[in-house]
Structures are given as structure tokens and as C-alpha cells.
């Protein structure tokens, strides 16, 4: 640490206000009372988002310019309050005193966030007022604080712009692939025919052998669950498997079949297998007849129009589900010959590979930018800027 720096606790330099939630009957969406925030869900990049809830019962107040910290999982993220607001039990307000520049404090709390959240995955469920007050703060003279804030402001603004560009490029790469998908299957060629899934192959819903009988499980054949779908449609065969005995209690799906999640938040998620597998009851499968190419069907099932029909055919309950009979009745469009299907699928294979390559590059850029932010913060609060 450079000469002129000191270490103190937050309580020596700031006032900490622990949030307290009003009774729910005092909440409203009509703008009556004070804006009410109760957790990280309304955090922006640096400033809290516009309010969606207000309260006429005022409990704990944060002022404009106070730093808001999320005190329940996730613990540690921070944002600035942009107005006088009421804060619930998921937040605390930190109000810096005259000797501590609030932007300097904000950046230092960003730097401390991994330590506040917990190391090696041991994330704390919450942090209380006294624990916040005990957090260590390194500080120096106000002019030096302001100098450091100026450097970080400029650097973070540049990083934010670069990050926005990388995220936009990432979205564009995905949108291009999805647009081409939709275009090919909307502008069908001559002779294409609509067929129900049940007309072009064998449809099944998976099943799970009794987990209480451990002899059902082994490495004889892969046992696929929704978590085993990769982003490119391939499957992870290296997780759970069934024994030969377990296979007799399950439903075998032969190689070159299409698989789709049929229940829950990931309903409609698609994949394909290049070997024999089994699946659990959360997955529907189609093993195409001769003359129908499985990868062509896989790409068609990715389209927005097919995905929309899956959702429309599912039960409109809290947990959406499409049963085998409704799924089997969904239609796809097929060119008149197998070679045309393979030619179209090959084009999508190439486009998908290029999209994956671009996604990897842009994700690397995003990771590099995050690492740069952490490096700058480390330098700033160890007196190296």
C-alpha cells in the first residue's frame, strides 16, 4: 500500500441503513408514496432501474446518491439510488461521509464483491448490517480518491462500450442463424409436403427405471435428461447411464433420432442422437422412417414457428407440458427427396459451426473485458494506479 493510504472499517466512514419491508397491503403500482425496492432484480449496470412498485408505508429510506447493496443472495452487488426510495429487507443503503468520495466507495465495493459473496463457491445466503459495517475500506486523501475515480470512470466507460458492442455482435450472430432457419422453412421449395410427426417415424416419450434398484444403472447405454442437451444440438453421453437390466425397463431410441424436451422451463429444447440412447420422461423422441433425414427435422424444430406451435399445444399450466399424442400431431414440411433434405441440413451445419465460432470469439471478448475490470479495480485499491 502506498504512503498516505489508511485502512478503516465502513462504520468509521459511512452510515449503514438496513432495509425493512413494509406490509404488502401498502404496496401499489400507481406511484403513491415512495418508490420501493427490495432486492437486486431492479439493479442496472451502475444505477437502479426505474421503479415498478411504490409504498405508502415508509420504513427505511435511502437517499439519492446512497449506495445500495444486495444483502440476500446474491450477496454483494451494488448500485446507486437515483432518488429518495424506501428499501426492503433485501437491501442496505451505505451513505459515505465527507472524507470518502462515494464513487470511490462504489468502485471499492465492486472490488470487494467476490470477498463479500464468499470464496470457492461458498456463497453466503445473507449479510447483516454489522457485517457490512465491519468491511475493510482502504482510502487516501480526497484529491487522490477523485483522481482514481476519474481514471476508473473513463476506463469503465470504454469497457462498457466495448462490452455493448460484443454483446450486440453476439446477438447478431444468433439472429442471423435464426433468420436463415425461418427463411428456409417458410419459403419452401417446389413439392414440399406437410406431414405429421407420427406419419414420418416412430414417436416415444422416455421413462425412468426405478432409481431404488441400483442394478438398473450403469454404462451399458446412455440415459439422456434435459441437462444433457448441448447448445449445438448434440448430446452429452457421459453422464448417467443404464445397465442392460435398466434398458429392459426403459424405452430405447435408435441412432439418428430427434429429441425434444416436453416439459418445464426448457420445453421445446431440441437435440439429436448419433448412437442408441434412452431418455427420461421429460423427453419426446422421433425416430424417422427411411427417406427422412433426422438433422433436417432437428433444424426445422428449432424454428420460431415450430417452437410456437409446441407452446400452443402444451397445457397452459404453471408447468407447461406437451404429451406424446399432441407432439406427434405437430407437422413439419418435407422436400420430396432425401438428398434435398441432406443438402439443406449440410448448409445449416456449416452456418451453425460459424455461429458457434463467432459466439466463442465474442464470449472470449466479454470474459477479457470482465477480467480487465477486475484488474483495474485491484490496481486502484492497492495503490498502483
Coordinates of C-alpha atoms in Angstrom, one line a residue:
X1 CA 0.0 0.0 0.0
X2 CA 1.3 3.5 -0.9
X3 CA 2.2 6.1 1.7
X4 CA -0.8 8.2 2.7
X5 CA -3.3 5.3 2.5
X6 CA -5.3 4.1 5.5
X7 CA -7.4 1.1 6.4
X8 CA -10.6 1.5 8.3
X9 CA -14.0 -0.2 8.6
X10 CA -17.0 1.0 6.7
X11 CA -18.6 2.0 10.0
X12 CA -15.8 4.6 10.5
X13 CA -16.5 6.3 7.2
X14 CA -20.2 5.6 6.4
X15 CA -23.7 5.2 7.8
X16 CA -25.3 1.9 7.0
X17 CA -29.1 1.6 6.8
X18 CA -30.6 -1.9 6.8
X19 CA -33.7 -2.2 4.8
X20 CA -37.1 -3.2 6.3
X21 CA -40.1 -4.3 4.2
X22 CA -43.4 -2.6 4.7
X23 CA -46.6 -4.7 4.9
X24 CA -47.7 -5.9 1.4
X25 CA -51.1 -4.1 1.7
X26 CA -49.3 -0.8 1.4
X27 CA -47.7 -1.6 -2.0
X28 CA -49.1 -0.1 -5.2
X29 CA -48.2 0.5 -8.8
X30 CA -49.9 3.9 -9.1
X31 CA -46.9 6.0 -8.0
X32 CA -48.3 6.7 -4.5
X33 CA -45.8 7.2 -1.7
X34 CA -42.1 6.4 -2.3
X35 CA -40.6 4.1 -4.9
X36 CA -40.0 0.7 -3.2
X37 CA -37.1 -1.7 -3.9
X38 CA -36.4 -4.9 -2.1
X39 CA -33.5 -6.7 -3.9
X40 CA -31.1 -6.9 -6.8
X41 CA -33.7 -7.6 -9.5
X42 CA -34.0 -3.9 -10.3
X43 CA -30.3 -3.2 -10.4
X44 CA -28.8 -1.7 -13.6
X45 CA -25.1 -1.6 -14.6
X46 CA -24.5 1.2 -12.1
X47 CA -27.8 2.9 -11.3
X48 CA -31.0 1.4 -10.1
X49 CA -33.7 1.0 -12.7
X50 CA -37.0 2.9 -12.8
X51 CA -39.4 1.8 -10.1
X52 CA -42.3 -0.6 -10.7
X53 CA -43.6 -0.6 -7.1
X54 CA -44.4 2.1 -4.6
X55 CA -45.3 2.0 -0.9
X56 CA -47.3 4.4 1.3
X57 CA -45.9 2.8 4.4
X58 CA -42.3 4.2 4.7
X59 CA -39.9 2.0 6.7
X60 CA -36.3 2.6 5.8
X61 CA -35.2 5.4 3.4
X62 CA -32.2 5.6 1.0
X63 CA -31.4 9.0 -0.4
X64 CA -30.3 9.9 -3.9
X65 CA -26.6 9.0 -4.2
X66 CA -26.6 6.4 -1.5
X67 CA -25.0 3.0 -2.5
X68 CA -27.5 0.2 -2.4
X69 CA -26.1 -3.3 -1.6
X70 CA -27.9 -6.6 -2.1
X71 CA -27.8 -8.3 1.3
X72 CA -29.6 -11.6 0.3
X73 CA -28.5 -14.0 -2.4
X74 CA -26.8 -12.8 -4.5
X75 CA -24.9 -11.0 -1.7
X76 CA -22.7 -8.0 -2.5
X77 CA -23.8 -6.4 -5.8
X78 CA -24.1 -2.6 -5.6
X79 CA -26.0 0.2 -7.4
X80 CA -26.6 3.8 -6.8
X81 CA -30.0 5.2 -5.7
X82 CA -31.1 7.9 -8.1
X83 CA -33.9 9.2 -5.9
X84 CA -35.3 9.0 -2.4
X85 CA -36.6 5.5 -2.1
X86 CA -37.9 3.0 0.5
X87 CA -35.8 -0.1 0.8
X88 CA -36.9 -3.6 1.8
X89 CA -35.0 -6.3 3.7
X90 CA -33.1 -7.5 0.7
X91 CA -31.1 -4.2 0.5
X92 CA -28.9 -2.0 2.7
X93 CA -28.0 1.6 2.0
X94 CA -24.5 2.9 2.5
X95 CA -24.1 6.6 2.9
X96 CA -20.5 7.9 2.8
X97 CA -19.3 10.7 5.0
X98 CA -17.3 13.8 3.8
X99 CA -13.9 12.1 3.9
X100 CA -14.9 9.4 1.5
X101 CA -15.9 10.0 -2.2
X102 CA -19.0 8.0 -2.9
X103 CA -17.8 6.9 -6.4
X104 CA -14.5 5.8 -4.8
X105 CA -16.5 3.7 -2.3
X106 CA -18.7 2.3 -5.1
X107 CA -15.7 1.1 -7.0
X108 CA -14.1 -0.4 -3.9
X109 CA -17.3 -2.3 -3.1
X110 CA -17.2 -3.7 -6.6
X111 CA -13.6 -4.8 -5.9
X112 CA -14.7 -6.4 -2.6
X113 CA -17.7 -8.1 -4.1
X114 CA -16.1 -11.6 -4.5
X115 CA -14.9 -11.5 -0.9
X116 CA -18.3 -10.4 0.3
X117 CA -20.1 -13.1 -1.7
X118 CA -17.7 -15.8 -0.4
X119 CA -14.8 -17.6 -1.9
X120 CA -14.6 -21.0 -3.6
X121 CA -18.4 -21.2 -4.2
X122 CA -19.3 -20.9 -0.5
X123 CA -21.8 -18.1 -1.2
X124 CA -23.4 -16.7 1.9
X125 CA -27.2 -16.5 2.0
X126 CA -27.2 -13.1 3.5
X127 CA -25.1 -10.3 5.1
X128 CA -26.3 -8.2 8.0
X129 CA -25.8 -4.6 9.0
X130 CA -22.9 -5.2 11.4
X131 CA -21.1 -7.4 8.9
X132 CA -21.3 -4.6 6.3
X133 CA -20.1 -2.1 8.9
X134 CA -17.1 -4.4 9.6
X135 CA -16.0 -4.5 5.9
X136 CA -12.5 -3.1 5.4
X137 CA -12.0 0.1 3.3
X138 CA -8.7 1.4 2.1
X139 CA -8.7 5.1 1.4
X140 CA -6.5 8.0 0.8
X141 CA -6.9 11.8 0.5
X142 CA -9.9 13.2 -1.3
X143 CA -7.9 14.6 -4.2
X144 CA -6.3 11.3 -4.7
X145 CA -9.7 9.5 -4.4
X146 CA -11.1 11.8 -7.1
X147 CA -8.1 11.2 -9.4
X148 CA -8.6 7.4 -9.1
X149 CA -12.3 7.8 -9.7
X150 CA -11.6 9.8 -12.9
X151 CA -9.3 7.1 -14.2
X152 CA -11.8 4.3 -13.4
X153 CA -14.8 6.3 -14.8
X154 CA -13.0 6.7 -18.2
X155 CA -11.8 3.1 -18.3
X156 CA -15.2 1.6 -17.3
X157 CA -17.0 3.8 -19.8
X158 CA -14.7 2.4 -22.6
X159 CA -15.2 -1.1 -21.3
X160 CA -19.0 -0.7 -21.2
X161 CA -19.0 0.5 -24.8
X162 CA -16.8 -2.5 -25.9
X163 CA -19.0 -4.9 -23.9
X164 CA -22.2 -3.5 -25.5
X165 CA -20.6 -3.9 -29.0
X166 CA -19.5 -7.5 -28.2
X167 CA -23.0 -8.4 -26.8
X168 CA -24.6 -6.8 -29.9
X169 CA -22.4 -8.8 -32.2
X170 CA -23.2 -12.0 -30.2
X171 CA -26.9 -11.3 -30.6
X172 CA -26.5 -10.5 -34.4
X173 CA -24.7 -13.9 -34.9
X174 CA -27.5 -15.8 -33.3
X175 CA -30.2 -13.7 -35.1
X176 CA -28.6 -14.4 -38.5
X177 CA -28.7 -18.1 -37.9
X178 CA -32.3 -18.0 -36.6
X179 CA -33.4 -15.7 -39.5
X180 CA -31.9 -18.1 -42.1
X181 CA -33.7 -21.0 -40.4
X182 CA -37.0 -19.3 -40.6
X183 CA -36.5 -18.2 -44.2
X184 CA -35.7 -21.7 -45.5
X185 CA -38.6 -23.3 -43.8
X186 CA -41.1 -20.5 -44.7
X187 CA -40.1 -20.2 -48.4
X188 CA -40.4 -23.8 -49.1
X189 CA -39.3 -25.2 -52.4
X190 CA -41.5 -26.9 -55.0
X191 CA -43.0 -30.2 -54.0
X192 CA -42.6 -29.8 -50.2
X193 CA -45.3 -31.6 -48.3
X194 CA -46.7 -31.1 -44.7
X195 CA -46.6 -34.3 -42.6
X196 CA -47.4 -35.0 -39.0
X197 CA -44.5 -36.3 -37.0
X198 CA -46.4 -39.6 -36.4
X199 CA -46.6 -40.1 -40.2
X200 CA -42.8 -39.9 -40.8
X201 CA -41.5 -42.1 -38.0
X202 CA -41.9 -43.6 -34.5
X203 CA -42.6 -41.2 -31.6
X204 CA -41.9 -42.0 -28.0
X205 CA -41.8 -40.5 -24.5
X206 CA -39.0 -41.7 -22.3
X207 CA -39.3 -43.3 -18.9
X208 CA -37.1 -43.7 -15.9
X209 CA -36.4 -47.2 -14.4
X210 CA -36.8 -47.5 -10.6
X211 CA -34.0 -45.5 -9.0
X212 CA -34.3 -47.6 -5.9
X213 CA -33.0 -50.6 -7.9
X214 CA -29.3 -49.6 -8.4
X215 CA -28.8 -52.5 -10.8
X216 CA -30.8 -50.6 -13.3
X217 CA -28.0 -48.1 -13.7
X218 CA -24.6 -48.5 -15.3
X219 CA -22.8 -47.8 -18.5
X220 CA -24.5 -50.1 -21.0
X221 CA -26.4 -47.3 -22.7
X222 CA -26.7 -43.5 -22.2
X223 CA -29.7 -42.2 -20.2
X224 CA -30.4 -38.7 -21.5
X225 CA -32.1 -35.9 -19.5
X226 CA -32.7 -32.3 -20.4
X227 CA -29.5 -31.1 -18.8
X228 CA -27.6 -33.4 -21.3
X229 CA -28.5 -31.2 -24.4
X230 CA -25.6 -29.2 -25.7
X231 CA -26.1 -25.8 -27.4
X232 CA -25.3 -27.2 -30.8
X233 CA -28.0 -30.0 -30.5
X234 CA -25.6 -32.8 -29.8
X235 CA -26.0 -34.7 -26.6
X236 CA -23.7 -35.4 -23.6
X237 CA -23.5 -39.2 -23.3
X238 CA -21.0 -39.2 -20.4
X239 CA -23.4 -38.6 -17.5
X240 CA -25.8 -41.2 -16.2
X241 CA -26.3 -44.4 -18.0
X242 CA -28.4 -47.6 -17.7
X243 CA -27.4 -51.2 -17.3
X244 CA -28.6 -53.9 -19.6
X245 CA -31.2 -54.6 -17.0
X246 CA -32.2 -50.9 -16.8
X247 CA -32.6 -50.9 -20.6
X248 CA -35.3 -53.6 -20.3
X249 CA -37.2 -51.2 -18.1
X250 CA -36.8 -48.2 -20.4
X251 CA -37.5 -47.2 -24.0
X252 CA -34.7 -47.5 -26.5
X253 CA -34.2 -44.7 -29.0
X254 CA -32.1 -45.7 -32.0
X255 CA -29.3 -43.7 -33.5
X256 CA -30.2 -40.8 -35.9
X257 CA -33.3 -39.8 -33.9
X258 CA -34.5 -36.3 -32.9
X259 CA -35.2 -35.5 -29.2
X260 CA -37.1 -32.6 -27.6
X261 CA -37.8 -31.6 -24.0
X262 CA -41.5 -31.9 -23.5
X263 CA -42.0 -30.3 -20.0
X264 CA -40.9 -27.3 -17.9
X265 CA -38.9 -24.2 -18.4
X266 CA -36.9 -25.7 -21.3
X267 CA -39.8 -27.2 -23.2
X268 CA -39.0 -27.2 -26.9
X269 CA -35.2 -27.6 -26.4
X270 CA -34.1 -29.8 -29.3
X271 CA -31.3 -32.2 -30.0
X272 CA -30.3 -35.3 -32.0
X273 CA -28.5 -38.6 -31.2
X274 CA -25.9 -40.3 -33.3
X275 CA -26.0 -43.5 -31.2
X276 CA -28.6 -45.6 -29.4
X277 CA -29.9 -43.9 -26.2
X278 CA -32.6 -44.0 -23.6
X279 CA -34.3 -40.9 -22.2
X280 CA -36.2 -39.9 -19.1
X281 CA -39.9 -39.0 -19.2
X282 CA -39.2 -35.3 -19.8
X283 CA -38.2 -36.0 -23.4
X284 CA -40.1 -36.9 -26.5
X285 CA -38.3 -38.6 -29.4
X286 CA -38.9 -39.2 -33.1
X287 CA -37.0 -41.9 -35.0
X288 CA -37.6 -41.1 -38.7
X289 CA -38.6 -43.6 -41.3
X290 CA -36.4 -44.3 -44.3
X291 CA -36.4 -41.2 -46.6
X292 CA -36.5 -38.7 -43.8
X293 CA -33.2 -37.2 -42.5
X294 CA -33.0 -36.6 -38.7
X295 CA -30.8 -33.5 -38.9
X296 CA -33.2 -31.8 -41.3
X297 CA -36.0 -32.4 -38.8
X298 CA -33.8 -31.1 -36.0
X299 CA -33.2 -27.8 -37.7
X300 CA -36.9 -27.4 -38.6
X301 CA -37.8 -27.9 -34.9
X302 CA -35.5 -25.0 -34.0
X303 CA -37.6 -22.5 -35.9
X304 CA -39.7 -19.9 -34.2
X305 CA -42.9 -21.2 -35.9
X306 CA -42.4 -24.8 -34.7
X307 CA -41.4 -23.7 -31.2
X308 CA -44.5 -21.5 -31.0
X309 CA -46.7 -24.5 -32.0
X310 CA -45.1 -26.6 -29.3
X311 CA -46.1 -24.0 -26.7
X312 CA -49.6 -23.5 -28.1
X313 CA -50.1 -27.3 -27.9
X314 CA -48.8 -27.6 -24.4
X315 CA -51.0 -27.4 -21.3
X316 CA -51.2 -23.8 -20.2
X317 CA -50.4 -24.6 -16.6
X318 CA -47.7 -23.3 -14.3
X319 CA -45.5 -26.2 -15.6
X320 CA -46.1 -26.4 -19.4
X321 CA -46.1 -29.9 -20.8
X322 CA -46.9 -31.4 -24.3
X323 CA -47.8 -35.0 -24.3
X324 CA -46.8 -37.5 -26.9
X325 CA -50.1 -37.5 -28.8
X326 CA -50.2 -33.7 -29.2
X327 CA -46.5 -33.7 -30.1
X328 CA -46.9 -36.5 -32.6
X329 CA -49.7 -34.4 -34.3
X330 CA -47.4 -31.4 -35.0
X331 CA -46.5 -31.0 -38.6
X332 CA -43.2 -30.4 -40.5
X333 CA -42.6 -29.7 -44.1
X334 CA -40.5 -32.1 -46.2
X335 CA -38.8 -31.8 -49.6
X336 CA -39.7 -34.6 -51.9
X337 CA -36.4 -36.4 -51.7
X338 CA -33.8 -37.3 -49.1
X339 CA -30.9 -35.7 -50.9
X340 CA -32.5 -32.3 -50.8
X341 CA -33.0 -32.7 -47.0
X342 CA -29.4 -33.6 -46.5
X343 CA -28.2 -30.7 -48.7
X344 CA -30.3 -28.2 -46.6
X345 CA -29.1 -29.8 -43.3
X346 CA -25.4 -29.6 -44.5
X347 CA -25.8 -25.8 -45.1
X348 CA -27.2 -25.4 -41.6
X349 CA -24.4 -27.5 -40.2
X350 CA -21.9 -25.1 -41.8
X351 CA -23.8 -22.0 -40.6
X352 CA -24.2 -23.4 -37.1
X353 CA -20.5 -24.1 -36.9
X354 CA -19.7 -20.5 -38.0
X355 CA -22.2 -19.1 -35.5
X356 CA -20.7 -21.2 -32.7
X357 CA -17.2 -19.9 -33.7
X358 CA -18.4 -16.3 -33.6
X359 CA -20.1 -16.9 -30.3
X360 CA -16.9 -18.3 -28.8
X361 CA -14.9 -15.2 -30.0
X362 CA -17.4 -12.7 -28.7
X363 CA -17.7 -14.6 -25.4
X364 CA -13.9 -14.5 -25.1
X365 CA -14.0 -10.7 -25.6
X366 CA -16.7 -10.4 -22.9
X367 CA -14.6 -12.5 -20.5
X368 CA -11.5 -10.5 -21.3
X369 CA -13.3 -7.2 -20.5
X370 CA -14.6 -8.6 -17.2
X371 CA -11.0 -9.6 -16.3
X372 CA -9.8 -6.1 -17.3
X373 CA -12.3 -4.5 -14.9
X374 CA -11.1 -6.7 -12.0
X375 CA -7.5 -5.9 -12.8
X376 CA -8.2 -2.2 -12.8
X377 CA -10.0 -2.4 -9.5
X378 CA -7.2 -4.4 -8.0
X379 CA -4.6 -1.8 -9.1
X380 CA -6.8 1.1 -7.8
X381 CA -7.2 -0.3 -4.3
X382 CA -3.7 -1.5 -3.8
X383 CA -2.3 2.0 -4.7
X384 CA -1.0 1.0 -8.1
X385 CA -2.9 3.5 -10.3

